[in-house]
């Protein structure tokens, strides 16, 4: 069970909703993933072409918790505005704080992320900041009262997987709120590793949306996250430098 | 009435008085949208009773796919 603020979820996979080939594939991917939390971005509506379909309208609203992001914000002030716009929909009170500080790497601006988190916690949001894998920053976000910490595995949409598992595990060990590995996951192995490190969840988008078969990949991610979590709970064996036979040494019929 | 709607200068028809009229005019009153007028974010209930005036800055936003 994944608990974020007042909410509880069976699934530990949080799925992004961008960049799918089409809505049908996306809908099938979302369904098979069994994700309960879906992220969205907030954008100006193209009101001059109102007939354009919207993915949100195709979903059964009671089945999902929306996690809007503040993507597009470069300052805390902009992030807070986007968060308030999202909440005014009346559909959600969770917010993924995403304040980008570098266009090329899409890495977060730590100072503005802290400021936005502080303000949004005060405003009563359930706040999930996207952050770099900095241990001290994660602790400070937690001290501000955020409801989950979302360190990136590697740059957004890069699919490079977990670049620094040591930092991630430091964050996980110190955290008292859920840690959701967000951004950079490329394959089921990456997602499973995040969970084996002890993450409480994984947020991914491009890994599914840009797969050759997004629906199959959505299922693979679901299974990988479940397997990784079970592996973490089971507690892996210690690594040894040399071999240890699994078969008994007694009663050998040779030699 | 002339307003700035999502960054574009727009001449609205005369019958438009409230924010809800704008949404109906563009046939988006049944869609999930959030409206901001001159920097003030409106709840859905406020669409009905928020009057518009010349030179208002209106933003109409919605949820799109994102990660």
Short mmCIF file of C-alpha atoms in Angstrom, two decimals:
data_model
loop_
_atom_site.label_atom_id
_atom_site.label_comp_id
_atom_site.label_asym_id
_atom_site.label_seq_id
_atom_site.Cartn_x
_atom_site.Cartn_y
_atom_site.Cartn_z
CA UNK A 1 0.00 0.00 0.00
CA UNK A 2 1.38 3.38 -1.05
CA UNK A 3 0.26 6.19 1.25
CA UNK A 4 0.62 9.80 0.13
CA UNK A 5 -0.87 12.34 2.51
CA UNK A 6 -4.45 11.22 3.17
CA UNK A 7 -4.57 8.91 0.15
CA UNK A 8 -3.80 5.19 -0.19
CA UNK A 9 -3.03 3.33 -3.38
CA UNK A 10 -2.62 -0.34 -4.27
CA UNK A 11 -0.39 0.44 -7.24
CA UNK A 12 3.12 1.80 -6.88
CA UNK A 13 3.28 2.85 -10.51
CA UNK A 14 2.45 6.47 -11.29
CA UNK A 15 1.96 6.99 -15.00
CA UNK A 16 2.46 10.09 -17.12
CA UNK A 17 0.02 10.83 -19.91
CA UNK A 18 2.21 12.60 -22.49
CA UNK A 19 3.54 11.61 -25.89
CA UNK A 20 1.53 8.44 -26.63
CA UNK A 21 1.01 7.57 -30.31
CA UNK A 22 -2.79 7.90 -29.93
CA UNK A 23 -5.55 7.88 -27.33
CA UNK A 24 -6.55 4.27 -27.93
CA UNK A 25 -3.06 2.97 -27.25
CA UNK A 26 -2.81 5.32 -24.29
CA UNK A 27 -6.08 4.18 -22.78
CA UNK A 28 -5.09 0.53 -23.12
CA UNK A 29 -1.67 1.26 -21.64
CA UNK A 30 -3.18 3.08 -18.68
CA UNK A 31 -5.64 0.26 -18.05
CA UNK A 32 -3.14 -2.58 -18.24
CA UNK A 33 -0.64 -0.68 -16.06
CA UNK A 34 -3.21 -0.64 -13.23
CA UNK A 35 -1.80 2.75 -12.28
CA UNK A 36 -4.12 4.73 -10.03
CA UNK A 37 -2.27 8.03 -10.19
CA UNK A 38 -1.98 9.79 -13.54
CA UNK A 39 0.01 12.94 -14.14
CA UNK A 40 -1.16 15.77 -16.35
CA UNK A 41 0.14 19.16 -17.42
CA UNK A 42 -1.84 22.40 -17.29
CA UNK A 43 -1.93 24.37 -20.54
CA UNK A 44 -3.88 27.04 -22.32
CA UNK A 45 -6.82 25.54 -24.11
CA UNK A 46 -7.03 25.98 -27.85
CA UNK A 47 -10.50 27.47 -27.57
CA UNK A 48 -10.67 28.25 -31.25
CA UNK A 49 -10.68 24.50 -31.96
CA UNK A 50 -12.90 23.21 -29.14
CA UNK A 51 -13.69 19.93 -30.85
CA UNK A 52 -10.23 18.61 -30.06
CA UNK A 53 -10.55 15.57 -27.81
CA UNK A 54 -9.00 15.51 -24.39
CA UNK A 55 -7.60 12.33 -22.85
CA UNK A 56 -9.01 13.15 -19.44
CA UNK A 57 -12.54 13.02 -20.84
CA UNK A 58 -11.98 9.44 -22.00
CA UNK A 59 -11.19 8.18 -18.49
CA UNK A 60 -13.49 6.93 -15.78
CA UNK A 61 -12.85 9.76 -13.28
CA UNK A 62 -13.55 7.75 -10.13
CA UNK A 63 -10.83 5.23 -11.00
CA UNK A 64 -7.94 7.67 -11.00
CA UNK A 65 -6.30 10.27 -8.83
CA UNK A 66 -4.98 13.15 -10.85
CA UNK A 67 -1.51 14.44 -10.21
CA UNK A 68 -1.13 17.64 -12.20
CA UNK A 69 2.39 18.94 -12.63
CA UNK A 70 3.70 22.48 -12.72
CA UNK A 71 5.76 21.83 -15.85
CA UNK A 72 6.49 25.03 -17.69
CA UNK A 73 7.21 26.91 -14.46
CA UNK A 74 10.65 28.42 -14.06
CA UNK A 75 9.96 30.15 -10.76
CA UNK A 76 8.18 29.25 -7.55
CA UNK A 77 5.60 31.92 -8.28
CA UNK A 78 4.72 30.36 -11.63
CA UNK A 79 4.55 26.90 -10.09
CA UNK A 80 2.17 28.10 -7.37
CA UNK A 81 -0.05 29.72 -9.98
CA UNK A 82 -0.23 26.54 -12.06
CA UNK A 83 -0.95 24.49 -8.93
CA UNK A 84 -3.81 26.79 -7.99
CA UNK A 85 -5.24 26.65 -11.52
CA UNK A 86 -5.14 22.85 -11.36
CA UNK A 87 -6.85 22.74 -7.98
CA UNK A 88 -9.57 25.15 -9.12
CA UNK A 89 -10.76 22.39 -11.46
CA UNK A 90 -12.18 20.80 -8.34
CA UNK A 91 -10.72 17.46 -9.44
CA UNK A 92 -7.56 17.22 -7.38
CA UNK A 93 -5.49 18.62 -4.55
CA UNK A 94 -2.23 16.81 -5.24
CA UNK A 95 0.48 18.64 -7.13
CA UNK A 96 3.78 17.57 -8.63
CA UNK A 97 6.06 20.56 -8.15
CA UNK A 98 8.26 20.76 -11.21
CA UNK A 99 10.35 23.89 -11.56
CA UNK A 100 12.89 23.46 -14.32
CA UNK A 101 16.15 25.36 -13.97
CA UNK A 102 17.92 24.26 -17.15
CA UNK A 103 16.32 23.84 -20.57
CA UNK A 104 18.88 21.42 -21.91
CA UNK A 105 18.97 18.94 -19.02
CA UNK A 106 15.49 19.72 -17.63
CA UNK A 107 17.01 19.45 -14.18
CA UNK A 108 15.02 21.12 -11.42
CA UNK A 109 15.84 24.48 -9.88
CA UNK A 110 16.42 23.49 -6.24
CA UNK A 111 15.90 26.96 -4.76
CA UNK A 112 12.62 27.61 -6.58
CA UNK A 113 11.46 24.04 -5.90
CA UNK A 114 11.95 24.60 -2.17
CA UNK A 115 10.09 27.91 -2.26
CA UNK A 116 7.18 26.49 -4.24
CA UNK A 117 6.95 23.46 -1.96
CA UNK A 118 6.86 25.65 1.14
CA UNK A 119 4.12 27.85 -0.26
CA UNK A 120 1.98 24.98 -1.56
CA UNK A 121 2.20 23.05 1.71
CA UNK A 122 0.97 26.20 3.48
CA UNK A 123 -1.88 26.47 0.97
CA UNK A 124 -3.03 22.97 1.88
CA UNK A 125 -1.94 21.07 -1.22
CA UNK A 126 -0.67 17.49 -1.15
CA UNK A 127 2.79 18.29 -2.46
CA UNK A 128 5.10 15.95 -4.38
CA UNK A 129 8.21 17.83 -5.49
CA UNK A 130 10.30 16.58 -8.39
CA UNK A 131 13.89 17.03 -7.27
CA UNK A 132 17.41 16.05 -8.21
CA UNK A 133 18.90 13.11 -6.32
CA UNK A 134 20.42 15.41 -3.71
CA UNK A 135 20.16 13.96 -0.22
CA UNK A 136 20.24 17.27 1.65
CA UNK A 137 17.69 18.86 -0.64
CA UNK A 138 15.39 15.88 -0.17
CA UNK A 139 15.67 16.27 3.60
CA UNK A 140 14.89 19.99 3.38
CA UNK A 141 11.83 19.33 1.24
CA UNK A 142 10.67 16.86 3.85
CA UNK A 143 11.24 19.39 6.63
CA UNK A 144 8.98 21.80 4.74
CA UNK A 145 6.20 19.23 5.00
CA UNK A 146 6.01 17.79 1.49
CA UNK A 147 4.01 14.56 1.25
CA UNK A 148 6.40 12.60 -0.97
CA UNK A 149 9.84 13.18 -2.44
CA UNK A 150 10.34 12.51 -6.13
CA UNK A 151 14.03 12.33 -7.04
CA UNK A 152 14.95 11.86 -10.67
CA UNK A 153 16.79 8.72 -11.76
CA UNK A 154 18.33 10.57 -14.73
CA UNK A 155 17.24 13.48 -16.95
CA UNK A 156 13.55 13.62 -17.92
CA UNK A 157 12.70 11.56 -20.99
CA UNK A 158 16.31 10.38 -21.38
CA UNK A 159 15.69 6.73 -20.52
CA UNK A 160 19.16 6.50 -19.03
CA UNK A 161 17.91 4.64 -15.97
CA UNK A 162 19.29 5.11 -12.49
CA UNK A 163 22.58 7.00 -12.79
CA UNK A 164 23.29 7.24 -9.08
CA UNK A 165 21.75 4.39 -7.10
CA UNK A 166 23.87 5.32 -4.08
CA UNK A 167 22.35 8.80 -3.79
CA UNK A 168 18.87 7.40 -4.32
CA UNK A 169 19.35 4.86 -1.57
CA UNK A 170 20.62 7.58 0.80
CA UNK A 171 17.44 9.56 0.10
CA UNK A 172 15.29 6.48 0.63
CA UNK A 173 17.01 5.58 3.91
CA UNK A 174 16.57 9.06 5.35
CA UNK A 175 13.04 9.76 4.15
CA UNK A 176 10.04 9.62 6.41
CA UNK A 177 7.64 10.32 3.55
CA UNK A 178 7.31 8.13 0.45
CA UNK A 179 10.09 8.34 -2.13
CA UNK A 180 8.89 8.05 -5.71
CA UNK A 181 11.60 7.75 -8.33
CA UNK A 182 10.58 10.10 -11.10
CA UNK A 183 12.14 10.70 -14.51
CA UNK A 184 14.76 8.87 -16.51
CA UNK A 185 13.44 5.32 -16.11
CA UNK A 186 13.93 3.57 -19.45
CA UNK A 187 13.28 -0.13 -18.98
CA UNK A 188 11.53 -2.54 -16.64
CA UNK A 189 14.94 -3.38 -15.16
CA UNK A 190 15.38 0.28 -14.16
CA UNK A 191 11.97 0.34 -12.51
CA UNK A 192 12.64 -2.92 -10.68
CA UNK A 193 16.00 -1.60 -9.46
CA UNK A 194 14.36 1.54 -8.11
CA UNK A 195 11.94 -0.59 -6.16
CA UNK A 196 14.68 -2.96 -4.97
CA UNK A 197 16.53 0.06 -3.62
CA UNK A 198 13.48 0.61 -1.44
CA UNK A 199 11.61 3.29 -3.37
CA UNK A 200 7.92 3.49 -2.52
CA UNK A 201 6.92 4.05 -6.12
CA UNK A 202 8.02 4.92 -9.63
CA UNK A 203 6.68 7.66 -11.87
CA UNK A 204 7.35 7.18 -15.54
CA UNK A 205 5.99 8.33 -18.86
CA UNK A 206 8.30 8.20 -21.88
CA UNK A 207 9.48 4.66 -21.09
CA UNK A 208 5.94 3.49 -21.84
CA UNK A 209 4.80 6.12 -24.35
CA UNK A 210 7.89 5.80 -26.55
CA UNK A 211 8.17 2.00 -26.38
CA UNK A 212 7.59 0.11 -29.63
CA UNK A 213 4.53 -1.44 -27.99
CA UNK A 214 3.38 0.94 -25.22
CA UNK A 215 0.63 -1.38 -23.97
CA UNK A 216 3.01 -4.29 -23.52
CA UNK A 217 5.57 -2.01 -21.88
CA UNK A 218 2.92 -0.68 -19.48
CA UNK A 219 2.30 -4.23 -18.34
CA UNK A 220 6.04 -4.92 -18.12
CA UNK A 221 6.49 -1.87 -15.89
CA UNK A 222 3.63 -2.91 -13.64
CA UNK A 223 5.16 -6.36 -13.20
CA UNK A 224 8.69 -4.98 -12.75
CA UNK A 225 7.54 -2.62 -10.03
CA UNK A 226 5.67 -5.39 -8.26
CA UNK A 227 8.65 -7.73 -8.58
CA UNK A 228 11.10 -5.08 -7.40
CA UNK A 229 8.94 -4.27 -4.40
CA UNK A 230 8.57 -7.94 -3.45
CA UNK A 231 12.32 -8.35 -3.82
CA UNK A 232 12.92 -5.38 -1.52
CA UNK A 233 10.51 -6.71 1.08
CA UNK A 234 12.00 -10.20 0.82
CA UNK A 235 15.52 -8.82 1.42
CA UNK A 236 18.14 -9.88 -1.06
CA UNK A 237 21.05 -12.19 -0.20
CA UNK A 238 24.47 -10.74 0.52
CA UNK A 239 26.84 -10.57 -2.41
CA UNK A 240 29.93 -12.76 -2.16
CA UNK A 241 33.12 -12.59 -4.14
CA UNK A 242 33.43 -16.34 -4.75
CA UNK A 243 31.04 -19.13 -5.57
CA UNK A 244 29.15 -21.13 -2.98
CA UNK A 245 27.72 -24.43 -4.21
CA UNK A 246 23.96 -24.82 -3.99
CA UNK A 247 24.16 -28.62 -4.12
CA UNK A 248 25.44 -30.54 -1.05
CA UNK A 249 29.12 -31.44 -0.87
CA UNK A 250 28.34 -34.68 0.96
CA UNK A 251 27.51 -37.95 -0.80
CA UNK A 252 29.18 -37.10 -4.08
CA UNK A 253 29.23 -40.10 -6.44
CA UNK A 254 32.30 -38.90 -8.28
CA UNK A 255 35.87 -38.83 -7.03
CA UNK B 1 -16.28 43.95 -25.68
CA UNK B 2 -12.61 43.55 -26.45
CA UNK B 3 -10.61 41.21 -24.25
CA UNK B 4 -7.36 39.31 -24.29
CA UNK B 5 -8.21 35.64 -24.41
CA UNK B 6 -5.35 33.17 -23.97
CA UNK B 7 -2.93 35.83 -25.13
CA UNK B 8 -4.93 36.83 -28.21
CA UNK B 9 -6.93 39.99 -28.69
CA UNK B 10 -10.56 38.98 -29.24
CA UNK B 11 -13.75 40.94 -29.91
CA UNK B 12 -16.54 39.19 -28.00
CA UNK B 13 -20.19 39.42 -29.16
CA UNK B 14 -22.43 41.91 -27.36
CA UNK B 15 -24.58 39.37 -25.50
CA UNK B 16 -21.62 38.18 -23.46
CA UNK B 17 -21.68 39.38 -19.86
CA UNK B 18 -20.36 36.61 -17.64
CA UNK B 19 -17.48 34.17 -17.83
CA UNK B 20 -20.01 31.35 -18.33
CA UNK B 21 -21.22 33.14 -21.49
CA UNK B 22 -17.71 32.99 -22.94
CA UNK B 23 -17.50 29.27 -22.25
CA UNK B 24 -20.85 28.71 -23.97
CA UNK B 25 -19.84 30.94 -26.88
CA UNK B 26 -16.82 28.74 -27.57
CA UNK B 27 -18.81 25.59 -26.83
CA UNK B 28 -16.49 24.53 -24.02
CA UNK B 29 -18.94 24.90 -21.12
CA UNK B 30 -19.14 21.13 -20.67
CA UNK B 31 -15.40 20.60 -20.76
CA UNK B 32 -13.05 20.49 -17.81
CA UNK B 33 -11.56 23.99 -17.84
CA UNK B 34 -10.25 26.50 -15.35
CA UNK B 35 -10.63 30.21 -15.92
CA UNK B 36 -8.50 33.04 -14.65
CA UNK B 37 -9.58 36.65 -15.10
CA UNK B 38 -7.01 39.40 -14.57
CA UNK B 39 -4.90 37.02 -12.51
CA UNK B 40 -7.75 35.84 -10.28
CA UNK B 41 -8.49 32.13 -10.50
CA UNK B 42 -12.19 31.32 -10.51
CA UNK B 43 -13.96 28.34 -9.04
CA UNK B 44 -16.57 26.70 -11.26
CA UNK B 45 -19.35 28.41 -9.32
CA UNK B 46 -17.81 31.80 -9.97
CA UNK B 47 -18.10 31.35 -13.75
CA UNK B 48 -21.80 32.20 -13.49
CA UNK B 49 -21.45 35.46 -11.61
CA UNK B 50 -18.13 36.90 -12.73
CA UNK B 51 -18.83 39.86 -15.00
CA UNK B 52 -16.40 40.69 -17.77
CA UNK B 53 -15.30 44.13 -18.86
CA UNK B 54 -13.34 45.69 -21.70
CA UNK B 55 -9.63 44.88 -21.67
CA UNK B 56 -9.99 41.96 -19.27
CA UNK B 57 -7.26 39.35 -19.51
CA UNK B 58 -8.86 35.92 -19.60
CA UNK B 59 -6.97 32.65 -19.44
CA UNK B 60 -8.77 29.39 -20.09
CA UNK B 61 -6.66 26.36 -19.25
CA UNK B 62 -7.20 22.62 -19.17
CA UNK B 63 -5.35 19.40 -18.45
CA UNK B 64 -3.24 17.93 -21.23
CA UNK B 65 -0.99 14.91 -21.37
CA UNK B 66 2.20 15.34 -19.38
CA UNK B 67 4.62 13.52 -17.14
#
